[in-house]
Short mmCIF file of C-alpha atoms in Angstrom, two decimals:
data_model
loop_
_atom_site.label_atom_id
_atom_site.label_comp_id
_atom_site.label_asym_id
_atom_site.label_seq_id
_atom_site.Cartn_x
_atom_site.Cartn_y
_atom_site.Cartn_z
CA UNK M 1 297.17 94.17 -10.97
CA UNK M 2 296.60 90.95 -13.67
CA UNK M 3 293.17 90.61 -14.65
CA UNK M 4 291.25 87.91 -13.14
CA UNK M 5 291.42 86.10 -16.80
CA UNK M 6 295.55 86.69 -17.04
CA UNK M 7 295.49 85.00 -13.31
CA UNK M 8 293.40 81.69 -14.04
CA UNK M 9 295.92 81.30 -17.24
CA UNK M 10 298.91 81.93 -15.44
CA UNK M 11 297.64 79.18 -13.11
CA UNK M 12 296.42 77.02 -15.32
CA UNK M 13 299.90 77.18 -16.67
CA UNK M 14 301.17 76.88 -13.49
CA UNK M 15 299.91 73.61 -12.53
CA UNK M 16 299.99 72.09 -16.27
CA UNK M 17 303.80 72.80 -16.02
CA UNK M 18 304.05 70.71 -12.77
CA UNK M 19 301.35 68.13 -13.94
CA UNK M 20 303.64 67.44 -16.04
CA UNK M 21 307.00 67.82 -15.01
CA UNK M 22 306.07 65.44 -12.12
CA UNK M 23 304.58 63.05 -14.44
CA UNK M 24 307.92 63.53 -15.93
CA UNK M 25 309.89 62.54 -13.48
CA UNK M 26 307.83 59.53 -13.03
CA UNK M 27 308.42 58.17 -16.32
CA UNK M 28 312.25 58.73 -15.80
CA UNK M 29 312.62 62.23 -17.07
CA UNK M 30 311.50 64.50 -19.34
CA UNK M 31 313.28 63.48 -22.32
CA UNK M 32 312.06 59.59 -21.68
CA UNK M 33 308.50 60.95 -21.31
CA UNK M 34 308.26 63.71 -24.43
CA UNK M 35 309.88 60.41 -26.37
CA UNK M 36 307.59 58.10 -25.07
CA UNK M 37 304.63 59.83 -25.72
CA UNK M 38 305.79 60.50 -29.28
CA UNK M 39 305.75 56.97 -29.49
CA UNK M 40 302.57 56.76 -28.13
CA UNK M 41 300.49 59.24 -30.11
CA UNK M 42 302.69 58.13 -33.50
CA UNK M 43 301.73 54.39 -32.96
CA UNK M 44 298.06 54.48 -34.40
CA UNK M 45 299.06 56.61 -37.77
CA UNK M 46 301.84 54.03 -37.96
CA UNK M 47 300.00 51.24 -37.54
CA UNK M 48 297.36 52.26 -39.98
CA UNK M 49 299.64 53.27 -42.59
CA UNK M 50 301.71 50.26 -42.40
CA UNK M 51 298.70 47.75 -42.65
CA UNK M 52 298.01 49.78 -46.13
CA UNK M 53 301.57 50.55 -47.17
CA UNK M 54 303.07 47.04 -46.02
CA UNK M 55 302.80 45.64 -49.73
CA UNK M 56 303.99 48.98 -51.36
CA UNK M 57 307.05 48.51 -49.04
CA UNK M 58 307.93 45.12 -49.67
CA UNK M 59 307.44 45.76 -53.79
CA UNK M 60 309.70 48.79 -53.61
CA UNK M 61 312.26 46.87 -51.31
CA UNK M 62 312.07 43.99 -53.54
CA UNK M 63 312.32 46.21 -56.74
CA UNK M 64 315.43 47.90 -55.30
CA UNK M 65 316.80 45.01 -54.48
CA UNK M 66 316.09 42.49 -56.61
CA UNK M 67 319.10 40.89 -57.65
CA UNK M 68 320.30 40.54 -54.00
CA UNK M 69 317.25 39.17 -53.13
CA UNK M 70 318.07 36.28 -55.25
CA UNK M 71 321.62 35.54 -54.45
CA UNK M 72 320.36 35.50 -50.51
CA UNK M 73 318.13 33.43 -51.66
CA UNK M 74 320.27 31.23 -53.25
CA UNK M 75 322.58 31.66 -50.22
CA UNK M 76 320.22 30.98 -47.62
CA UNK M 77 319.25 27.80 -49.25
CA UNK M 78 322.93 26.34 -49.24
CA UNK M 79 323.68 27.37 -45.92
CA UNK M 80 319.94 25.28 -44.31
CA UNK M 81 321.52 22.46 -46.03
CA UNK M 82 324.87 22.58 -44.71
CA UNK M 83 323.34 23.78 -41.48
CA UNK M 84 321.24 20.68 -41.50
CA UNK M 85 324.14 18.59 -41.41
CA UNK M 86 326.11 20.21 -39.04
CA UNK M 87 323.03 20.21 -36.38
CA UNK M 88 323.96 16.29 -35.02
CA UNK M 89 327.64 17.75 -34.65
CA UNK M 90 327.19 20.70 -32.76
CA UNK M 91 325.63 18.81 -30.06
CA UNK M 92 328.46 17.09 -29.40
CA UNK M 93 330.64 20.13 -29.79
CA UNK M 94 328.54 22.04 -27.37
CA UNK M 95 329.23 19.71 -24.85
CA UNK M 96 332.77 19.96 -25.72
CA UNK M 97 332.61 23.67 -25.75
CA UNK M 98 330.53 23.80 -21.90
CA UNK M 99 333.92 21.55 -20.76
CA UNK M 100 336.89 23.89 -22.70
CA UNK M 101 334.86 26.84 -21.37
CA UNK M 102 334.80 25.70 -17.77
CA UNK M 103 338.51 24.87 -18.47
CA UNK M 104 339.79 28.12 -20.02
CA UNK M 105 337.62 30.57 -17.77
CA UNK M 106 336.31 32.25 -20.76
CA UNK M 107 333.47 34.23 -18.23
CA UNK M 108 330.80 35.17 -21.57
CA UNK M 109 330.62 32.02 -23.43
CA UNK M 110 328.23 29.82 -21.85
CA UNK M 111 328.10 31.15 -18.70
CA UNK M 112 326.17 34.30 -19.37
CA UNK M 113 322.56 34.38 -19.73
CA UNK M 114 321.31 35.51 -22.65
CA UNK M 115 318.29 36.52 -24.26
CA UNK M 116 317.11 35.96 -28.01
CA UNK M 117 315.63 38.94 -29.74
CA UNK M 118 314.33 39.34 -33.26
CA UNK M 119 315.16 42.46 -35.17
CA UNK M 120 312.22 44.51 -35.61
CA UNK M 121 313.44 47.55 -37.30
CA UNK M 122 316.25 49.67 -37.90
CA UNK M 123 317.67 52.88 -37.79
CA UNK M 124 314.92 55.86 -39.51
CA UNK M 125 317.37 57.35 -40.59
CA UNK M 126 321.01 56.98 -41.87
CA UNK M 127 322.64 59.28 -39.15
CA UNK M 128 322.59 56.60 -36.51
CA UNK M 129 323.49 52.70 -37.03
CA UNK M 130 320.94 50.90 -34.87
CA UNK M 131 318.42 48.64 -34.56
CA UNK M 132 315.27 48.12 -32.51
CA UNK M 133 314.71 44.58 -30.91
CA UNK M 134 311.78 42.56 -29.52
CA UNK M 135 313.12 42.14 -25.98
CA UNK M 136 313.02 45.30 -23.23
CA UNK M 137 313.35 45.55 -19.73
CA UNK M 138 310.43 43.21 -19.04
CA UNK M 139 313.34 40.35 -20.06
CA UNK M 140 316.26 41.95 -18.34
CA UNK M 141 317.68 44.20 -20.50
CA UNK M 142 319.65 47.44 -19.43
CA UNK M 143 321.24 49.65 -21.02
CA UNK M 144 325.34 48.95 -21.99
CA UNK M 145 324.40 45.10 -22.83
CA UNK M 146 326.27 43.46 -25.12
CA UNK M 147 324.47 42.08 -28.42
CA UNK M 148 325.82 39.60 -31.06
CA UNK M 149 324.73 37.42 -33.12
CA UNK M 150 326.21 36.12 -37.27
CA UNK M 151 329.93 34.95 -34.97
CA UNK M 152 330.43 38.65 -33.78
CA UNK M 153 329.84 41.63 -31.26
CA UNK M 154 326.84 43.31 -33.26
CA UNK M 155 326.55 46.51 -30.43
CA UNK M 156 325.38 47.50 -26.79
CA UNK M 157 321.62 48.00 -25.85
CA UNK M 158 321.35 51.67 -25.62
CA UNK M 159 317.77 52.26 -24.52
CA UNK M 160 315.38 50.46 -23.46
CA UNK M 161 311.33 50.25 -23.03
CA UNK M 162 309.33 47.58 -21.64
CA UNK M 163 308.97 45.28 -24.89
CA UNK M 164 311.93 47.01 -26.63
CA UNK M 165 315.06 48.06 -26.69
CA UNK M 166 317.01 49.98 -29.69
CA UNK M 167 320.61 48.61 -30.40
CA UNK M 168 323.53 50.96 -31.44
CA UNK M 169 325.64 49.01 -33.69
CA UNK M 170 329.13 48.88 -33.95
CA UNK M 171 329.18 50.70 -37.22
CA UNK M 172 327.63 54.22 -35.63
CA UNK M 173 329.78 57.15 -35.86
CA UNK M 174 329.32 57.13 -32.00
CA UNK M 175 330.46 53.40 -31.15
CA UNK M 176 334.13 53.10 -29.86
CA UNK M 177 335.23 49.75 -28.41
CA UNK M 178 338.10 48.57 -26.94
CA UNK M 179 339.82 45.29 -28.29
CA UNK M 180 342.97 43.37 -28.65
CA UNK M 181 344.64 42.50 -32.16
CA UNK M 182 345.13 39.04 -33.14
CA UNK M 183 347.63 37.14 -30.73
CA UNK M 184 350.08 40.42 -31.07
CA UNK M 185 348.63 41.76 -27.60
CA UNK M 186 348.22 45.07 -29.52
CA UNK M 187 345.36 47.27 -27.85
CA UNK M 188 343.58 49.48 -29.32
CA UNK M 189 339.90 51.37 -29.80
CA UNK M 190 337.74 49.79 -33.06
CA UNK M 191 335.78 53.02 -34.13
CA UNK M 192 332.85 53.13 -36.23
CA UNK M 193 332.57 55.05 -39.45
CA UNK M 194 328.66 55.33 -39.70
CA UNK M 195 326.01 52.71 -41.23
CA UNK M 196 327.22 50.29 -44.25
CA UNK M 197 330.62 51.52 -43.06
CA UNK M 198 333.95 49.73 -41.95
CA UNK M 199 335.07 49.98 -38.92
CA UNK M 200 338.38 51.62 -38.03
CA UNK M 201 341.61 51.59 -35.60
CA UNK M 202 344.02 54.85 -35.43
CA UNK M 203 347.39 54.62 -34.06
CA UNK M 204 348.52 51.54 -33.53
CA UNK M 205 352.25 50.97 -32.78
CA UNK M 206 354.62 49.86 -35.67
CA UNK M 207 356.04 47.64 -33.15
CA UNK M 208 352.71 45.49 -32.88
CA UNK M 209 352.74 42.49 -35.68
CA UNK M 210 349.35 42.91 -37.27
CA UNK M 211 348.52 41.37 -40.19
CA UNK M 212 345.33 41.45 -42.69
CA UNK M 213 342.72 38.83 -41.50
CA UNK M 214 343.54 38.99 -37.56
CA UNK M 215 340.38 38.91 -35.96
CA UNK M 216 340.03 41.79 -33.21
CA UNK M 217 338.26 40.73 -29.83
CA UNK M 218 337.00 42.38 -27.23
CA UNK M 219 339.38 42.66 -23.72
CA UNK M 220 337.09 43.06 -20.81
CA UNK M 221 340.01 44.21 -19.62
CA UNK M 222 339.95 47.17 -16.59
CA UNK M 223 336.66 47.13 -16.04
CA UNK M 224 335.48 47.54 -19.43
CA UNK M 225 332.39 47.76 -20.20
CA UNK M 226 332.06 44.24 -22.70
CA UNK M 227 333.34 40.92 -21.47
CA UNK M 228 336.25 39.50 -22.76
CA UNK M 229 336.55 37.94 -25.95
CA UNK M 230 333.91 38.42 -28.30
CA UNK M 231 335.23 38.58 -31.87
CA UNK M 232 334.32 41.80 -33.46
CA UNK M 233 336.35 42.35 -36.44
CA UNK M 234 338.62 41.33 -39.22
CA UNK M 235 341.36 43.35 -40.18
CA UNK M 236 341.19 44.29 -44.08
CA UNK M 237 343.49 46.73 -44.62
CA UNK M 238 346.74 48.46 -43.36
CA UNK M 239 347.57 52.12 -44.08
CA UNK M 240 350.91 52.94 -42.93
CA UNK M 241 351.64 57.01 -43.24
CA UNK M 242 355.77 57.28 -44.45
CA UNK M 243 357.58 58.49 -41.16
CA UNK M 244 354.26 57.97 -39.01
CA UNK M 245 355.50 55.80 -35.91
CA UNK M 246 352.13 53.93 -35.90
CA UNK M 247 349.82 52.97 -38.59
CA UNK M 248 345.55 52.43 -38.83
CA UNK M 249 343.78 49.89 -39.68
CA UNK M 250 340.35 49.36 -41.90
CA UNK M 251 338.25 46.63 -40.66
CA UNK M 252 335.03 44.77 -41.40
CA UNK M 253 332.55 43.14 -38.56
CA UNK M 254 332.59 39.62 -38.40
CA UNK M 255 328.70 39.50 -38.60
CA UNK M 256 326.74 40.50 -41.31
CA UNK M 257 325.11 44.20 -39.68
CA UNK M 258 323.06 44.63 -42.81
CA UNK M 259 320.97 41.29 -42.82
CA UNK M 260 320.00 41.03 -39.18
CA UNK M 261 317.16 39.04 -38.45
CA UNK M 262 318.14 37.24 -34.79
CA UNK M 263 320.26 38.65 -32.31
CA UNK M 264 321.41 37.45 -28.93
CA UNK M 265 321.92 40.16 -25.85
CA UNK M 266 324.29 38.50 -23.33
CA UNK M 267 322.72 39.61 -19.96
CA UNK M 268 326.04 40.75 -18.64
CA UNK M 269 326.91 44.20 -16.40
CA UNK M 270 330.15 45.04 -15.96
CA UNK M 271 331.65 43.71 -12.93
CA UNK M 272 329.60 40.60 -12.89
CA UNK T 1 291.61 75.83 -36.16
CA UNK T 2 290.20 72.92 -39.19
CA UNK T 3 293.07 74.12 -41.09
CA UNK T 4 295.33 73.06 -37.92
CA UNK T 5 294.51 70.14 -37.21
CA UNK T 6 293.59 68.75 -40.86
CA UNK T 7 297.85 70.34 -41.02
CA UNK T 8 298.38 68.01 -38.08
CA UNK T 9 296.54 65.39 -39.35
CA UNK T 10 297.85 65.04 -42.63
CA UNK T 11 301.61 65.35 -40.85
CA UNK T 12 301.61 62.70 -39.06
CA UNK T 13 300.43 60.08 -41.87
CA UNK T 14 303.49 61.80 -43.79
CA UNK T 15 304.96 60.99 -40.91
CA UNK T 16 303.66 57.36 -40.37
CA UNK T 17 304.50 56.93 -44.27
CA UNK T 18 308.21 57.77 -43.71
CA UNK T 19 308.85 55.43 -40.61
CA UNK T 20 307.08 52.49 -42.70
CA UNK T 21 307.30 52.78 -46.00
CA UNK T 22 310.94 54.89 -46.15
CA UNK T 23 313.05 54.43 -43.24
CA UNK T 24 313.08 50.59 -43.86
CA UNK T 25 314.59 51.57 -47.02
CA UNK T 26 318.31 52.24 -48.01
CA UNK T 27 318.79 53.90 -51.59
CA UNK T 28 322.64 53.96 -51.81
CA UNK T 29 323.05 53.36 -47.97
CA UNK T 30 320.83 56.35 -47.92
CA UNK T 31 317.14 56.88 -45.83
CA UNK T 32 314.86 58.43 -48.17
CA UNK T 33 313.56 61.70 -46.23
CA UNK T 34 309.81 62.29 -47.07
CA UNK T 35 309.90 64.51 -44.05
CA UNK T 36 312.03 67.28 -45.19
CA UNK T 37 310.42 67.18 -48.60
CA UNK T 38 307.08 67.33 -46.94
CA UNK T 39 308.32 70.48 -44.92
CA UNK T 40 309.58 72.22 -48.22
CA UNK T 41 306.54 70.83 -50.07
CA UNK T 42 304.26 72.65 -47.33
CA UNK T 43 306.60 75.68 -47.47
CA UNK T 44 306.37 76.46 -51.05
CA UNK T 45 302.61 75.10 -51.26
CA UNK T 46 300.58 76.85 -47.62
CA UNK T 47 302.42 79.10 -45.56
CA UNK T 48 305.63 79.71 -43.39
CA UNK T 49 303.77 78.83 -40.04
CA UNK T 50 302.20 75.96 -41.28
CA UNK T 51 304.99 74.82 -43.04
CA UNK T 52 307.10 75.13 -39.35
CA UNK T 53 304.55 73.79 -37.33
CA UNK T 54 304.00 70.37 -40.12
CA UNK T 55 307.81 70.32 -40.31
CA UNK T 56 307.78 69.96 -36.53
CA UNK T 57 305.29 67.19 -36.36
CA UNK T 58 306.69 65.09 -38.86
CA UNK T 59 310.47 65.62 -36.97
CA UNK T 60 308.73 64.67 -33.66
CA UNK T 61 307.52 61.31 -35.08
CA UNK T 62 310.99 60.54 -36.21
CA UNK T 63 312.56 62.04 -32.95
CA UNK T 64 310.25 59.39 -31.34
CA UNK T 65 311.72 56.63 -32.84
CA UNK T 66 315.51 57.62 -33.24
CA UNK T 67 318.51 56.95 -30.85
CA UNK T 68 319.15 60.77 -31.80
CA UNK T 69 318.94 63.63 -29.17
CA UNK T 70 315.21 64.08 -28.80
CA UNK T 71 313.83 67.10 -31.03
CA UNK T 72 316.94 67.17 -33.21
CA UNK T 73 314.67 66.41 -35.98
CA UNK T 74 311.23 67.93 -35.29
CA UNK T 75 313.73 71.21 -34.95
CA UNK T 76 315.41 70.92 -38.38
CA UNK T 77 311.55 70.14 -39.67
CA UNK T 78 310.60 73.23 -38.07
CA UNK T 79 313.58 75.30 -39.07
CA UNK T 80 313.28 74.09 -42.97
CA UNK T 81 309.44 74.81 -42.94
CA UNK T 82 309.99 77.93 -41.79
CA UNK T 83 312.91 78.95 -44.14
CA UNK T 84 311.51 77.53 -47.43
CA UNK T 85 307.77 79.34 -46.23
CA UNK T 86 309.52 82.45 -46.03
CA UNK T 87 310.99 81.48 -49.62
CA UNK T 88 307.49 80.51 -50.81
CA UNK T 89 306.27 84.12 -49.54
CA UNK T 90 308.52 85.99 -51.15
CA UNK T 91 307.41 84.01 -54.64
CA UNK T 92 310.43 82.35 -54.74
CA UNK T 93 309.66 78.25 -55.83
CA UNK T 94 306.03 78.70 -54.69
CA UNK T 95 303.54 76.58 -56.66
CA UNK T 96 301.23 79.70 -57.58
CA UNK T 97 303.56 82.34 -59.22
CA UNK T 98 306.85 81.02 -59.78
CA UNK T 99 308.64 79.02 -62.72
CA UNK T 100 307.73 75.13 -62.68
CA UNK T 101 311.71 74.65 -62.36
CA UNK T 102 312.17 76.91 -59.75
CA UNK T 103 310.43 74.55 -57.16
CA UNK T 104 313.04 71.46 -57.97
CA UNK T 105 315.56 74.48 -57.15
CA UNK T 106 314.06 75.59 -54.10
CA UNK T 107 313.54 71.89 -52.96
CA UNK T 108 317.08 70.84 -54.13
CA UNK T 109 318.59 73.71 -52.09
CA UNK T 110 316.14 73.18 -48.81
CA UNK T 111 317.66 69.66 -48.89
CA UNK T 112 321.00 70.62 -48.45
CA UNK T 113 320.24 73.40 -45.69
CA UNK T 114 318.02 70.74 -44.21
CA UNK T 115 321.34 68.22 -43.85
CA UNK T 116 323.77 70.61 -42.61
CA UNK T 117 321.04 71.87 -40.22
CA UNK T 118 320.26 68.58 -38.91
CA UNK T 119 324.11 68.10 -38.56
CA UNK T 120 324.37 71.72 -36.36
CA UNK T 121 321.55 71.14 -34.23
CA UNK T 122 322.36 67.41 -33.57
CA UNK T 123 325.69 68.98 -32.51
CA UNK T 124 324.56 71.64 -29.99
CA UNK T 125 322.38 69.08 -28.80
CA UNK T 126 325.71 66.68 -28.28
CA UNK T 127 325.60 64.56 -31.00
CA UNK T 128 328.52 65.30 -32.93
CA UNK T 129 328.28 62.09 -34.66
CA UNK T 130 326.18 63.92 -37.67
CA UNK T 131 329.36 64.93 -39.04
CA UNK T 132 331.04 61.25 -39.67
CA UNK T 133 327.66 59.30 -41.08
CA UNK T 134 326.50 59.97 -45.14
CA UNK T 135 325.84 63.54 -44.70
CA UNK T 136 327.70 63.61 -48.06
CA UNK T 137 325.31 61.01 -50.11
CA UNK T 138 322.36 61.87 -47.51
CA UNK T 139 322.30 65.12 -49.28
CA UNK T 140 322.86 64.14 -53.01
CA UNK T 141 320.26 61.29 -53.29
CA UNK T 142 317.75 63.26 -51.33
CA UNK T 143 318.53 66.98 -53.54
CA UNK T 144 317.27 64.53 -56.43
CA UNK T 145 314.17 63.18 -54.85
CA UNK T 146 313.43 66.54 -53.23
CA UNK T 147 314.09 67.75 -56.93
CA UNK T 148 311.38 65.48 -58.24
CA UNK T 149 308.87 65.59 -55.62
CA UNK T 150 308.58 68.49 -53.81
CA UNK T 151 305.82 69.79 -56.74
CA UNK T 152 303.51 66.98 -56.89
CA UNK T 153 303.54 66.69 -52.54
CA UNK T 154 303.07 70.20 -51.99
CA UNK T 155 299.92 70.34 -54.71
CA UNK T 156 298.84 67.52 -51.96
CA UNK T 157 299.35 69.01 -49.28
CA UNK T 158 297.25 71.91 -50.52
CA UNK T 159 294.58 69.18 -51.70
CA UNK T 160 294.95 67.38 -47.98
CA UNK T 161 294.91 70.80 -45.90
CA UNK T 162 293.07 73.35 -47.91
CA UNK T 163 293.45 76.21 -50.27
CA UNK T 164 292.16 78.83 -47.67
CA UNK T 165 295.83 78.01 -45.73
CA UNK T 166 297.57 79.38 -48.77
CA UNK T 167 299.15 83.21 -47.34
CA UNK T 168 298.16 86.39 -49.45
CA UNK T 169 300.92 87.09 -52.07
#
């Protein structure tokens, strides 16, 4: 017979274990609740060390780099003027893109709601390409969302909180997406290689005319799980294996995945 | 119990330090990982337990924030605290004892196992992705930082948690 001090701890244990496995399930299972209580307990260290290490981070950022710094500097400042320009154009060309759109049934462009997000961090580490942005499921975001932004399919929401929602771009080792080749009809499955990586297609069929600088777009085809149509790639390179019947491709993302500062998430489900 | 939670404590700054200061950064297309040097640093500096359970914390806080399986980190913090304590026990690298190069060593070395573990345990929790990323350059750029710093961050951890924590050798 337990001791009456062994009982009250295996009871105490008891009911802390289904505190807080209900609690738990609540909060949309364990794994969601241990991670969002990380976040929780982690936010006032972060917060406190950030106010202090903020500068420290920006001088050792812009120490690093430096020289980059300047040319997208430089860059930046070319583009706002040619963007200034081109703002009394696009106007009309947006009304000329609502009427082709209507025209060629293109269901994303236009049509689709989306939602504007700023990029407010990425990845903590290198072993996963995403990003974390200021929109959650408090502005319709689910998980499997599409994201672009730059003139290309950046990723899919993955996860989501209420003010947040962490993007996995398609650079992660994980991503796979299907998309169609140019105008040769070619399909195939863009895989990514891991962060500051490009992107690459296996096995495509020698029969397939593909040729460096086709842009690869998604199909939306079968129920997939991205619209139709978004550009996600250029083609770079072409590695053809003697006596191989098909041959890979290297590619590059249209957008630029390391200098995200906007991003748009197209508030599309598949099927809709 | 003051030992514990000054351990704790001091952790989770390391921890806040990495996600701010670090993480943002890319050395190489590399993340900087204070965390693993702060588990060897605690290894070779306190003792094994304290060196798993700081490990852990600081893994946790990354876990938190990651698209990674949760506790993929907080183990391999754990797992290289532990491993590098043991190391730190035996006199091997520990800050006390042992030659002032064999702590760069002992660092250099608990990056590597602290990469391939993070790689194994992301993979029997179902991330095989581990294996594809820059486990290659994740390793070399961090083996030269852990080189350099593991010294210097374990004589503060002992300053931040206390000499009493250091084990009997």
């Amino acid at each position: 017979m337990a001791s009456p001090v062994v009982r009250r701890r295996i009871f105490s244990g008891v009911v802390a274990g289904v505190i807080f496995f209900t609690v738990a399930e609540l909060t949309g299972g364990p794994a969601h609740f241990l991670r969002s209580t990380g976040r929780f307990v982690s936010a006032p260290f972060t917060w406190a060390v950030s106010l202090v290490s903020h500068p420290v981070g920006h001088l050792m950022t812009g120490a690093l780099n430096y020289s980059d710094v300047v040319a997208q500097n430089r860059l930046l400042r070319e583009q706002l003027a040619h963007d200034q320009m081109l703002i009394n154009q696009q106007q009309y060309q947006a009304n000329e893109l609502q009427r082709l759109t209507a025209s060629l049934n293109l269901p994303f462009v236009g049509t689709t709601p989306t939602v504007s997000a700023q990029v407010i961090g990425i990845s903590p580490t290198n072993f996963a390409a995403t990003v974390t942005i200021s929109r959650g499921q408090a502005d319709g975001l689910l998980p499997g969302m599409p994201v672009v932004g730059g003139g290309g399919l950046l990723g899919t929401v993955t996860s989501t909180t209420s003010h947040s929602a962490i993007v996995t771009l398609i650079t992660d080792a994980a991503s796979a997406i299907t998309g169609e080749i140019g105008t040769s009809g070619a399909q195939a499955v863009i895989y990514g290689s891991g962060d500051a990586r490009p992107l690459r297609v296996t096995a495509v069929a020698l029969s397939k005319s593909v040729s460096p600088g086709d842009i690869v777009s998604t199909t939306g085809a079968n129920g997939d799980l991205l619209p139709p149509g978004i550009p996600v790639a250029k083609v770079t390179s072409i590695v053809v294996t003697p006596g191989a019947t098909t041959y890979n491709l290297t590619l590059t993302p249209l957008a630029d995945i390391t200098n995200l500062g906007y991003v748009s998430v197209l508030l599309w489900e598949p099927g809709t | 119990m003051t030992g514990l939670i000054r351990l704790v404590i001091a952790s989770a700054l390391v921890g806040a330090v990495q996600l701010s200061v670090f993480s943002p950064i890319r050395l190489a297309h590399v993340t900087i990982m204070l965390m693993w040097v702060w588990a060897l640093a605690l290894g070779i500096s306190l003792n094994r337990w304290y060196a798993t359970i700081g490990g852990a914390v600081v893994g946790f806080m990354l876990d938190a924030q990651s698209s990674t399986p949760l506790l993929t980190f907080a183990v391999t913090g754990a797992v290289v605290g532990y491993l590098c304590g043991r190391l730190g026990e035996e006199g091997i690298g520990d800050l006390d004892g042992a030659a002032w190069w064999s702590g760069p060593i002992v660092g250099s070395l608990g990056i590597v196992i602290s990469v391939l573990s993070a790689m194994l345990i992301a993979t029997i929790f179902g991330d095989g992705t581990f294996w594809r990323g820059n486990a290659g350059a994740s390793m070399v750029v961090n083996m030269l930082l852990a080189a350099v710093l593991v010294r210097p961050v374990g004589r503060f951890a002992r300053w931040a948690i206390g000499d009493d924590m250091v084990v009997h050798r």
